[in-house]
Coordinates of C-alpha atoms in Angstrom, one line a residue:
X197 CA 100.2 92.7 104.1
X198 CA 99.4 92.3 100.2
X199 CA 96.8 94.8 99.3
X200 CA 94.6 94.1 96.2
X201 CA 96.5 94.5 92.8
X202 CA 97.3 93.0 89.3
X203 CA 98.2 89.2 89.8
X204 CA 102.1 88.2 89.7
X205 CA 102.7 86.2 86.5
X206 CA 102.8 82.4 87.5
X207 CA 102.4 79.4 85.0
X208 CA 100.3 77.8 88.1
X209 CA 98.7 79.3 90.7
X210 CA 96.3 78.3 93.6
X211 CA 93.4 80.2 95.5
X212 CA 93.1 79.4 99.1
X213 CA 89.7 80.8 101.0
X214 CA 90.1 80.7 104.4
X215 CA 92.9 81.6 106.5
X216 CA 92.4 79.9 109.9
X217 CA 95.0 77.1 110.9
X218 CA 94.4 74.5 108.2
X219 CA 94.1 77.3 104.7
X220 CA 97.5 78.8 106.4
X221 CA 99.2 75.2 106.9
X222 CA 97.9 74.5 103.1
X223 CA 99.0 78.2 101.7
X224 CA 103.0 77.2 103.8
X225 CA 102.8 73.6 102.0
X226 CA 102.1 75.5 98.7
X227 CA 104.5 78.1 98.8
X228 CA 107.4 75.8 99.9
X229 CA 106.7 73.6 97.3
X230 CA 107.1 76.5 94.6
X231 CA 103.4 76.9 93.7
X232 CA 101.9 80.6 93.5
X233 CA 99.2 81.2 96.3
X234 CA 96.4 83.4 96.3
X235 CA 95.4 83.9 100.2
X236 CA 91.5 85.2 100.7
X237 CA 89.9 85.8 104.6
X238 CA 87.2 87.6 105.3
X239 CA 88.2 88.7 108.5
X240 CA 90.8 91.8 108.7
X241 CA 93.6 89.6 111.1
X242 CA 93.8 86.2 111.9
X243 CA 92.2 84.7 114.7
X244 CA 91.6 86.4 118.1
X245 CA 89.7 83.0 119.4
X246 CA 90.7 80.0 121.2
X247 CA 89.2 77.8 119.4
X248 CA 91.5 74.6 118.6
X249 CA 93.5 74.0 121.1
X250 CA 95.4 70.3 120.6
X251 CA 97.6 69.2 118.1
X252 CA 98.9 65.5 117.4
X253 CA 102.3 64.3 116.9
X254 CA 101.8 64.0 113.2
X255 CA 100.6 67.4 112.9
X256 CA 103.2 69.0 114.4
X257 CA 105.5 67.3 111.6
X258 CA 103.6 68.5 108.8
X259 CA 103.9 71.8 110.1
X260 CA 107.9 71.8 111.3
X261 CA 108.4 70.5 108.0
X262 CA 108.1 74.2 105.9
X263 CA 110.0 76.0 108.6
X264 CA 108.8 77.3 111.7
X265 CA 110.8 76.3 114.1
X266 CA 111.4 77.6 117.1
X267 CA 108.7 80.3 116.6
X268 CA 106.6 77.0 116.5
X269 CA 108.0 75.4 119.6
X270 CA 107.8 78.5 121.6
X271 CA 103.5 78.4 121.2
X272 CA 103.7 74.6 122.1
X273 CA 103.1 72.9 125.4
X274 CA 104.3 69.3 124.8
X275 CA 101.6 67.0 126.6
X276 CA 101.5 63.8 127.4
X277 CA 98.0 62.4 126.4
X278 CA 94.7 62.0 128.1
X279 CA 93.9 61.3 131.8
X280 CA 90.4 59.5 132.2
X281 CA 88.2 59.7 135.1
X282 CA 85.5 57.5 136.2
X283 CA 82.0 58.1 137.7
X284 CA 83.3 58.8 141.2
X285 CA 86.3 60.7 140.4
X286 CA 88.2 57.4 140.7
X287 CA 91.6 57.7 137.9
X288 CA 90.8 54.6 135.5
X289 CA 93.9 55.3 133.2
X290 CA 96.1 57.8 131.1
X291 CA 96.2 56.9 127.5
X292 CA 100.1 58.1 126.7
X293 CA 100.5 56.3 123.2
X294 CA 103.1 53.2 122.5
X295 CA 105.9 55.7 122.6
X296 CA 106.1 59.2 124.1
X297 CA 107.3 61.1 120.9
X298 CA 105.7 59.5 118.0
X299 CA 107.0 60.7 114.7
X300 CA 109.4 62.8 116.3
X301 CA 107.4 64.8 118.7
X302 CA 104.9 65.2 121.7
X303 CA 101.7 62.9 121.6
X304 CA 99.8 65.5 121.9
X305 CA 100.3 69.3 122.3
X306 CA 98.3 72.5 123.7
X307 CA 98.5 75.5 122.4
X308 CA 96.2 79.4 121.7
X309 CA 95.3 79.3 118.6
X310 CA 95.6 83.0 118.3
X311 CA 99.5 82.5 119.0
X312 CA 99.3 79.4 116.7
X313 CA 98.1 81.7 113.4
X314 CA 100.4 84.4 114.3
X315 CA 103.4 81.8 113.9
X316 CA 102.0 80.1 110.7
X317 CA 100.8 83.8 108.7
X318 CA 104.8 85.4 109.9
X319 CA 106.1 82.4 108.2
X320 CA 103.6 82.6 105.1
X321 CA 104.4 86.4 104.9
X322 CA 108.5 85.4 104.3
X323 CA 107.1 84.0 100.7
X324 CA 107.6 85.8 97.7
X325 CA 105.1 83.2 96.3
X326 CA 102.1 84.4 98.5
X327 CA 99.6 87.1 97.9
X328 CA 97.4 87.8 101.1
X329 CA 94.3 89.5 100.8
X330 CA 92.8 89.8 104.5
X331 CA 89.5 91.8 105.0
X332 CA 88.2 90.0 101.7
X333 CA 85.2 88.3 101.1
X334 CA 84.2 85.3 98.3
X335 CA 81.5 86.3 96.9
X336 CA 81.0 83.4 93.9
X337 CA 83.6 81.6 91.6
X338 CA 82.9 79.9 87.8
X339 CA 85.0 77.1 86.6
X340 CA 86.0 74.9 82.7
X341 CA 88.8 73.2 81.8
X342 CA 91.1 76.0 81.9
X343 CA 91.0 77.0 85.6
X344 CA 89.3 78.5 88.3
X345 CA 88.0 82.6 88.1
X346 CA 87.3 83.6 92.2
X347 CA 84.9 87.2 92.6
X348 CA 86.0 88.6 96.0
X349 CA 85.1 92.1 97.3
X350 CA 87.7 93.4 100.0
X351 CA 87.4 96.4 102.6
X352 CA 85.7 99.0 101.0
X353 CA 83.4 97.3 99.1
X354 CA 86.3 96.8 96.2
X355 CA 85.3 93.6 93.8
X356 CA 87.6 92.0 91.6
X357 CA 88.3 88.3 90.1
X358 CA 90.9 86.4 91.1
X359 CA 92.2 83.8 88.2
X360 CA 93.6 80.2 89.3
X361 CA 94.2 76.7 87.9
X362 CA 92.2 75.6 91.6
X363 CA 90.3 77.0 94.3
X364 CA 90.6 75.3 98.3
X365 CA 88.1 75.5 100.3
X366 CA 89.3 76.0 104.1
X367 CA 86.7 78.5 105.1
X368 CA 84.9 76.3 108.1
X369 CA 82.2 74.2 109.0
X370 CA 79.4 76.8 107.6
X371 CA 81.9 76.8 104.2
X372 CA 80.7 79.3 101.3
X373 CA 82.5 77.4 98.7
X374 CA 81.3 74.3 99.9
X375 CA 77.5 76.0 99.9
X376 CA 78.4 77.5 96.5
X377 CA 79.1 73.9 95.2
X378 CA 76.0 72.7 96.2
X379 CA 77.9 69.4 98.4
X380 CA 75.5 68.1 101.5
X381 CA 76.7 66.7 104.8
X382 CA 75.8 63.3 106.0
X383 CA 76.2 63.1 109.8
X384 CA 74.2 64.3 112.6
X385 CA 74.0 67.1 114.8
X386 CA 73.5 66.4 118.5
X387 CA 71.5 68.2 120.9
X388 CA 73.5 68.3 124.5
X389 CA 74.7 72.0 124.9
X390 CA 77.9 72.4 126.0
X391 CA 79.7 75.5 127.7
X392 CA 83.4 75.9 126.7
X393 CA 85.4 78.5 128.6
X394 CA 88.9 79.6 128.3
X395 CA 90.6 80.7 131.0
X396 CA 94.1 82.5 132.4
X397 CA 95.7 82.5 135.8
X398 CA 95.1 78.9 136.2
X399 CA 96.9 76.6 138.2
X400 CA 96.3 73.5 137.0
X401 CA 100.3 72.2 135.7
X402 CA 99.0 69.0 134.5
X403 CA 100.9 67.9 131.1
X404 CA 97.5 65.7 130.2
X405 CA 94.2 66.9 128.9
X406 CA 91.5 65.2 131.7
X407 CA 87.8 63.7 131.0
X408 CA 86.0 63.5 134.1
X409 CA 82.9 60.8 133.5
X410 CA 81.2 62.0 136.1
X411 CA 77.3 61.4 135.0
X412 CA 76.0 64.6 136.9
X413 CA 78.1 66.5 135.4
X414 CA 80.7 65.3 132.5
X415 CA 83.3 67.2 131.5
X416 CA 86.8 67.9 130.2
X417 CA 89.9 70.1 131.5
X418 CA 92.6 70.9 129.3
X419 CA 95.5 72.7 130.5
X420 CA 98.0 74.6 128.6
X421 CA 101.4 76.8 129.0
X422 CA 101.5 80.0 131.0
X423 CA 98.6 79.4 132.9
X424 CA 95.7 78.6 130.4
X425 CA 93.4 75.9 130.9
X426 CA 90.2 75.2 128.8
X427 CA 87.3 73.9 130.8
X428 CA 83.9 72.0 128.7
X429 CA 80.9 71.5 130.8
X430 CA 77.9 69.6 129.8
X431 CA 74.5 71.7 130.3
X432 CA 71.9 70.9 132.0
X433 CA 68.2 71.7 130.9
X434 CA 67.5 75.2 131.5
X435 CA 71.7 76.2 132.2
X436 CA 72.0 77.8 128.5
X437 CA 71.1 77.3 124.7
X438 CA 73.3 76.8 122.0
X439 CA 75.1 80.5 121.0
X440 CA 73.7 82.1 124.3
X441 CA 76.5 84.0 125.7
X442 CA 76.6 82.0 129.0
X443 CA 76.7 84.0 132.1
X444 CA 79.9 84.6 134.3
X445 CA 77.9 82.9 137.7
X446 CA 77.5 80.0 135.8
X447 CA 80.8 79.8 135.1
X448 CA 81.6 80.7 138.4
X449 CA 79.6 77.8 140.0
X450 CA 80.8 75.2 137.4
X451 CA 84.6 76.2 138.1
X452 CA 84.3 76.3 142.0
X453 CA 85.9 73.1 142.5
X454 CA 89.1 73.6 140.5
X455 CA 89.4 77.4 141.2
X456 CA 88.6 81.0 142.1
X457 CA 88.0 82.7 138.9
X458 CA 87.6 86.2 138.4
X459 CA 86.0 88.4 135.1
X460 CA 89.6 89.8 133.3
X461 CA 90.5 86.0 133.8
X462 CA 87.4 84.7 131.2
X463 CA 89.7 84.9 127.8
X464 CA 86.1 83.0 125.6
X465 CA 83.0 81.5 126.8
X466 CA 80.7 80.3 124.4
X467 CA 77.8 77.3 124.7
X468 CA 77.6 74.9 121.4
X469 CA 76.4 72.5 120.0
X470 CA 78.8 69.8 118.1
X471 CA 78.2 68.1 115.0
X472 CA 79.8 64.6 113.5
X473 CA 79.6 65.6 109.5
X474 CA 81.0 64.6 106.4
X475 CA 80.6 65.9 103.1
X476 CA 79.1 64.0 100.4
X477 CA 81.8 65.1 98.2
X478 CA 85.4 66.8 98.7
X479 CA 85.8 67.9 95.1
X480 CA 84.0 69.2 92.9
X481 CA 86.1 69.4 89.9
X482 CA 88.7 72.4 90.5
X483 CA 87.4 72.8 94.0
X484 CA 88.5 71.3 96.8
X485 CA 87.4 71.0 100.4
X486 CA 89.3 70.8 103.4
X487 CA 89.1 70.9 107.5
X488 CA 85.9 71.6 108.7
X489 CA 84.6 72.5 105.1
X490 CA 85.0 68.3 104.5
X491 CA 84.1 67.4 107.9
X492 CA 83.0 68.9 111.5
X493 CA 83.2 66.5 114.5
X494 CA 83.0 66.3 118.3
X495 CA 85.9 67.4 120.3
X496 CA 86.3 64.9 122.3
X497 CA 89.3 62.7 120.3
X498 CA 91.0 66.3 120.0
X499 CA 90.9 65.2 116.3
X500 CA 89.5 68.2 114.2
X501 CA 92.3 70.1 113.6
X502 CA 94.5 67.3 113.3
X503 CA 92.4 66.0 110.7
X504 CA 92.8 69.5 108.7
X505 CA 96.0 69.5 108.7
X506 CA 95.9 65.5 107.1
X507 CA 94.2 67.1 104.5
X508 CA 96.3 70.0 103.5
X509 CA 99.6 67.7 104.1
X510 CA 98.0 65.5 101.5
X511 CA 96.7 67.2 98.9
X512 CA 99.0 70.1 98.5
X513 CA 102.1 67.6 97.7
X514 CA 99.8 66.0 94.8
X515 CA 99.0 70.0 93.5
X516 CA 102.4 70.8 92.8
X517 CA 103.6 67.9 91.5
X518 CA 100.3 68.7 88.9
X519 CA 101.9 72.3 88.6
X520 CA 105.6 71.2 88.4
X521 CA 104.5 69.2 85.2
X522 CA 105.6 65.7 87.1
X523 CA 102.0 64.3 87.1
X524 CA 98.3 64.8 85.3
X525 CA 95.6 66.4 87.2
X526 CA 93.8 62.5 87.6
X527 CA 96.8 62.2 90.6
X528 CA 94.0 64.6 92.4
X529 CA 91.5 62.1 92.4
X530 CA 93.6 60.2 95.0
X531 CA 92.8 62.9 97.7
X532 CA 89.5 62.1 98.8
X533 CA 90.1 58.6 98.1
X534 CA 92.8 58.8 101.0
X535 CA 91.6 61.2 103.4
X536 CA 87.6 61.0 103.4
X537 CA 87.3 57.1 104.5
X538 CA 89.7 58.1 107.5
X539 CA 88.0 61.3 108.1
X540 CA 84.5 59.4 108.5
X541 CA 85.4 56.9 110.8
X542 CA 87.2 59.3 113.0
X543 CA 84.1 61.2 113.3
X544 CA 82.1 58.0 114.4
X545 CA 85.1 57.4 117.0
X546 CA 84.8 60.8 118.0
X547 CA 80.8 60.6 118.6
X548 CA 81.7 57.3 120.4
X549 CA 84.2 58.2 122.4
X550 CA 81.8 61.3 123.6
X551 CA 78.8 59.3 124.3
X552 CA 80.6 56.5 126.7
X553 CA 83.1 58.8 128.3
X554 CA 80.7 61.4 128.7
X555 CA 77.7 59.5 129.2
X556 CA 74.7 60.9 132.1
X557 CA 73.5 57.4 132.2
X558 CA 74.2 56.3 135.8
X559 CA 74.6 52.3 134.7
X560 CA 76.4 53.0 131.3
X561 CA 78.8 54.6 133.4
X562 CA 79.1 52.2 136.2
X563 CA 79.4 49.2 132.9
X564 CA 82.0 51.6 131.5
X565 CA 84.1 51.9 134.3
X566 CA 84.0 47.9 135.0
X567 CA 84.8 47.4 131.6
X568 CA 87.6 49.4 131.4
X569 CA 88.8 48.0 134.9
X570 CA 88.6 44.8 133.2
X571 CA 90.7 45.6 130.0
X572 CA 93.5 47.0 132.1
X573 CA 94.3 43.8 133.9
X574 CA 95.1 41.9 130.3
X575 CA 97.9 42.9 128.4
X576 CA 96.2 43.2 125.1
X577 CA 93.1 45.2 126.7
X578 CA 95.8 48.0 128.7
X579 CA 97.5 48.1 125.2
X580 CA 94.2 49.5 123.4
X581 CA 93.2 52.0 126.3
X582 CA 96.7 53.1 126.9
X583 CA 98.6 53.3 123.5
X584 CA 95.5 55.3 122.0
X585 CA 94.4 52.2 119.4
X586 CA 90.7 53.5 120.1
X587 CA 91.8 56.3 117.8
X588 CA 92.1 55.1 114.2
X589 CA 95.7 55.4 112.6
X590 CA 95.4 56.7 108.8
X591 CA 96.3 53.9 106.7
X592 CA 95.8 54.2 102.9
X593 CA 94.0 51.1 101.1
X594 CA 94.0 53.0 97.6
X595 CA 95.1 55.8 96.1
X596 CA 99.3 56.5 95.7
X597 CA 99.9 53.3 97.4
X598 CA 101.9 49.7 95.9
X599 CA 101.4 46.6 97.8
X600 CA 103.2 43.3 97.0
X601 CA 102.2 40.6 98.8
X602 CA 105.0 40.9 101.0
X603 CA 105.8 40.8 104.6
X604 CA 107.0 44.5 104.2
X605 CA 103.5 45.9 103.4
X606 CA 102.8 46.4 106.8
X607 CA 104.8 49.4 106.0
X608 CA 103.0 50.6 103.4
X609 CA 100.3 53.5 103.8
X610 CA 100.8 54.5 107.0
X611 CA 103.2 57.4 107.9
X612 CA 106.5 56.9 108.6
X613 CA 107.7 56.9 111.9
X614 CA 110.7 59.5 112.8
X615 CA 113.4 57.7 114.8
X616 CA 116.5 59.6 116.0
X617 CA 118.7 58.7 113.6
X618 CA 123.1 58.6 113.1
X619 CA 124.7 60.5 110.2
X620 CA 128.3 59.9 109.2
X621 CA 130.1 63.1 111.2
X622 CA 128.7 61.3 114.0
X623 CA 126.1 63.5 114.9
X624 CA 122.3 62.7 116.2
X625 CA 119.5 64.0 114.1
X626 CA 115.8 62.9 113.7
X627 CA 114.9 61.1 110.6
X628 CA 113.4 63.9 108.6
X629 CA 116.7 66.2 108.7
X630 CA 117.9 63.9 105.8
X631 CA 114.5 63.5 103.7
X632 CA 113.8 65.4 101.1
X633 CA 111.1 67.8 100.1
X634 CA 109.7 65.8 97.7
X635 CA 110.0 62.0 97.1
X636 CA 112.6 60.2 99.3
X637 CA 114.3 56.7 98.3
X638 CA 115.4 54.9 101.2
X639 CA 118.0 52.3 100.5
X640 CA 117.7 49.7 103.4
X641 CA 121.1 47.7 103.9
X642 CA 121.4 47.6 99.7
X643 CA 124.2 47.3 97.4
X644 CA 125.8 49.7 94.7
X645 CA 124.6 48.0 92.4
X646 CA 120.9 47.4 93.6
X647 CA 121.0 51.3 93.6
X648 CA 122.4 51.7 90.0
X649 CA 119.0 49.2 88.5
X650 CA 116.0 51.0 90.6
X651 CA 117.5 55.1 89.7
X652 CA 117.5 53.9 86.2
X653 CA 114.5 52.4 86.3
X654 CA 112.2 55.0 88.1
X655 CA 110.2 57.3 86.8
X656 CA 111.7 60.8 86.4
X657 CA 110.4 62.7 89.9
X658 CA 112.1 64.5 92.3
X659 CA 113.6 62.0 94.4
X660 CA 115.9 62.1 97.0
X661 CA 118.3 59.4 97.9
X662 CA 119.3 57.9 101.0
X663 CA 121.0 54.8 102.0
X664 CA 120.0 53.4 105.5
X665 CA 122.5 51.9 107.5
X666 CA 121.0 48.6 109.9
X667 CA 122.7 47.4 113.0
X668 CA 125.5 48.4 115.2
X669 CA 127.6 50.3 111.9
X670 CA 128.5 53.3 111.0
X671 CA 126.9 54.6 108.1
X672 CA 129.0 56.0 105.4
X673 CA 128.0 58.5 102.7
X674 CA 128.3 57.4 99.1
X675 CA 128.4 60.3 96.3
X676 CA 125.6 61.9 95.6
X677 CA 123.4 59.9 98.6
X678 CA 123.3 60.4 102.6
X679 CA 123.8 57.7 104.7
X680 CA 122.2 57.4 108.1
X681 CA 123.2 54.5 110.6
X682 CA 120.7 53.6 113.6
X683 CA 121.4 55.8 117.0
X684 CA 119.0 54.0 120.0
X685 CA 117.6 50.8 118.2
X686 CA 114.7 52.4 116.9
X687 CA 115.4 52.9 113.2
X688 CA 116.5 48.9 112.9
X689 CA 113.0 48.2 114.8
X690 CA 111.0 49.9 112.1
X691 CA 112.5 49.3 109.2
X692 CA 113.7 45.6 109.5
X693 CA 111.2 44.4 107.5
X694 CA 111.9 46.1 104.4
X695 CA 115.9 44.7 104.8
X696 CA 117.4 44.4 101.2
X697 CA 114.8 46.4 100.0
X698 CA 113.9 50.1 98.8
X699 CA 111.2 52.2 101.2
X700 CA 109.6 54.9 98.5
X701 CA 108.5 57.8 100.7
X702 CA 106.0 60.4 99.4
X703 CA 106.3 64.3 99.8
X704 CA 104.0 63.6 102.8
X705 CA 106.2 61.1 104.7
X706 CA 103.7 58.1 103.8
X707 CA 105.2 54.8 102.4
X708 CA 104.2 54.7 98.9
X709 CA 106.1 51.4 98.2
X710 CA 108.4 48.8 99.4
X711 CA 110.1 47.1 96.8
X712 CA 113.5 44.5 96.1
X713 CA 116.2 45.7 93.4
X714 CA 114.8 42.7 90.5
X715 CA 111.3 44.8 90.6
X716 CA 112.6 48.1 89.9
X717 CA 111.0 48.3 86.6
X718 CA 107.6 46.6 87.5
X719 CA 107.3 49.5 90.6
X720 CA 108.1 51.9 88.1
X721 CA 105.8 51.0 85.3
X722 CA 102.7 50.8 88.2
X723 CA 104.1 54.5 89.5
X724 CA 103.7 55.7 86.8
X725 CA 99.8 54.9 86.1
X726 CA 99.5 56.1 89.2
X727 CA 101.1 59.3 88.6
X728 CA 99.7 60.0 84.9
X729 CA 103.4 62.0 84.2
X730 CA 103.5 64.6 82.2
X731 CA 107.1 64.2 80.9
X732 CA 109.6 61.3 81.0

């Protein structure tokens, strides 16, 4: 561990505070990307707390993407979505998603967040980038036009200032640096007190987190690998307050029906309180907010971390392009233009999801249930409930994003999906074996010649090139450029529409562009306003 010292020299260097999931996924994106990182936490280790405990499909991308591998997978339990339960126990449906592995992997995924950090801080420690100061508080930072200056005090009651061209804040829902900034939240706050506990020895093997509706008593079970399983009660009046440590007969009684439970088998147990909040503002000039320090909301879309995660996968690519000299600092500005309009209506999906699932309203749960009865007997209604659409997919309307007019929009904005895909030895690998680390140029079924206008025409970023191979064809590498073919069906499926066309893929795997040959220069001239560059 990086004890406090003189900073390395670096012509660009970044100051992360916080070092729970989403400032350690942001510090890995960093690092890989070549930018210097300055890691602060207050506490001495990372987390001993279950506190997160699902992670989306997407997610799990971003984070296989700098490395982790099969340190990673070993923490994961691949799941298989949510069970939901009606007001008399009765199963209503399981919401599974359109495809099991979306983006390459698991729907959803549980996991102890304690095991989760360990993974992600080993991997950050492998960087000779990093500098990790654990046991080290922010105590205020002053900012100008030159950068960032960051006045911690580590163990011992040691101050010093840490120098940086930004500062990310990833330090929570009760954020310093967001408090230091002087940004509000808009949202609300609700009142129902809920008990959480997290328990071992369980033997619940269900691959599925499950919502019970039950008015009396509404709650959620979500089991994990090697015998955890979370359990969330709602309170009743008088059964706890917020931040009471709740007693081990409650959770005794409350458990019964799904298990004997003994003391040494309590890993937490806290009552809370949850909150749907946004902050007014994610920036503040060199600052930054992100994860709960931009938003808090209720658990019950499994969303919070997941939405984190969004945040540091999208920023961090537009920071080191700034440091790497391959765009001006206004390509920043895109961040919260992308990720805040997402992050607010997932909070109002999560507060909605909570109050009709979970409702204590004897009607609104009988109405609920009939409804969704209802919607499973038509096509379009089962699609909604079943393939998750109640959950909003992140789709960019402005920011790094060109749009033509064209039937191939559809594609642009939205992630890319990861299809298993065919590479000319004749092996199977997914789609993001092939992509690279920063910009990727997907040539869909185009000719030599196509490919000699748009590489001459672009703007001068790191760009990878790869030519996609449509149909029942082997694909065929060409120079200095991969070639994948289509292995099950699925790449062809996704990427018909773009046919004849090039697919520009940001850093973060979203479809900037989709664009024919005969507009190469007109896409490059409106990347490049986007971009600001610096050089070219």
């Amino acid at each position: 561990m990086n004890q406090p010292s003189v900073q390395a020299e670096s012509p660009f260097r970044v100051v992360i505070a916080g070092g729970g999931p989403v400032g350690l996924t942001a510090a890995n994106l960093l690092a890989v990307a070549g930018v210097s990182v300055i890691l602060v936490e207050r506490n001495p280790s990372t987390s001993d707390e279950a506190k997160a405990i699902s992670m989306d499909a997407e997610s799990l991308r971003v984070l296989h993407g700098f490395g982790p591998g099969e340190r990673l997978d070993a923490v994961m339990a691949p799941g298989t979505g949510v069970r939901f339960y009606g007001r008399r126990g009765q199963r209503l449906f399981q919401a599974r998603g359109a495809t099991p592995y979306p983006y390459g992997y698991a729907i959803k995924s549980q996991f102890s967040q304690p095991e989760l950090e360990r993974v992600l801080f080993e991997q950050l420690r492998d960087s000779d980038s990093v500098q990790i100061h654990m046991s080290t508080e922010l105590l205020s930072y002053q900012q100008d036009s030159e950068g960032v200056e960051v006045t911690v005090r580590h163990a011992g009651g040691i101050e010093n200032t840490l120098h940086a061209d930004y500062l990310l804040a990833c330090d929570g829902g009760r954020s310093a640096v967001r408090k230091l900034a002087g940004i509000p939240m808009t949202g609300k706050s609700f009142d129902d007190v809920w008990l959480v506990v997290d328990t071992v020895g369980d033997a619940h093997d269900d691959r599925c987190s499950i919502h019970v509706g039950d008015p009396d008593r509404p709650h959620v079970i979500v089991p994990g690998g090697e015998g955890r399983c979370r359990y969330e009660f709602l309170l009743r009046p008088g059964e706890g307050t917020a931040r009471e440590q709740p007693s081990f007969e409650l959770i005794q009684r409350l458990l019964a029906p799904y298990r004997t439970i003994t003391p040494e088998q309590v890993e937490r147990c806290v009552n809370y309180r949850f909150s749907g909040l946004v902050a007014d503002r994610w920036r503040d000039r060199r600052i930054f907010l992100l994860g709960d320090a931009a938003h808090m909301m209720p658990p019950f879309a499994g969303q919070g971390l997941n939405s984190g995660i969004r945040d540091a996968a999208n920023l961090c690519w537009k920071l080191a392009l700034v440091g790497r000299g391959y765009a001006t600092p206004a390509l920043l500005g895109s961040y919260e233009a992308e990720r805040k309009p997402h992050a607010e209506v997932t909070v109002r999906a999560s507060v909605r999801q909570g109050r009709v699932v979970m409702t204590t309203n004897r009607p609104a749960a009988l109405l609920r249930d009939t409804v969704a009865t209802l919607m499973l007997r038509i096509p379009r209604g089962r699609a909604f409930l079943t393939h998750l659409k109640y959950l909003p997919r992140p789709r960019f309307s402005t920011g790094v994003v060109l749009r033509d007019g064209s039937s191939a929009d559809e594609l642009v904005g939205v992630a890319l999906d990861q299809p298993q895909v065919l590479r000319p030895d004749g092996t199977i690998r997914k789609l993001d074996s092939v992509l690279g680390e920063d910009f990727t140029l997907l040539g869909v079924d185009v000719s030599e010649e196509d490919w000699e206008q748009v590489l001459a025409a672009l703007p001068p970023l790191p760009i990878r090139s790869v030519d996609i191979v449509l149909g029942d064809r082997r694909p065929r590498s060409s120079g200095p450029r991969v070639a994948v073919g289509d292995a099950d069906g699925e790449l062809e499926t996704l990427l018909q529409p773009a046919s004849g066309r090039f697919v520009l893929l940001r850093p973060d795997r979203y479809v900037a562009c989709v664009f024919p040959a005969d507009r190469a220069g007109e896409t490059a001239a409106s990347l490049r306003r986007l971009l600001a560059p610096l050089r070219g």
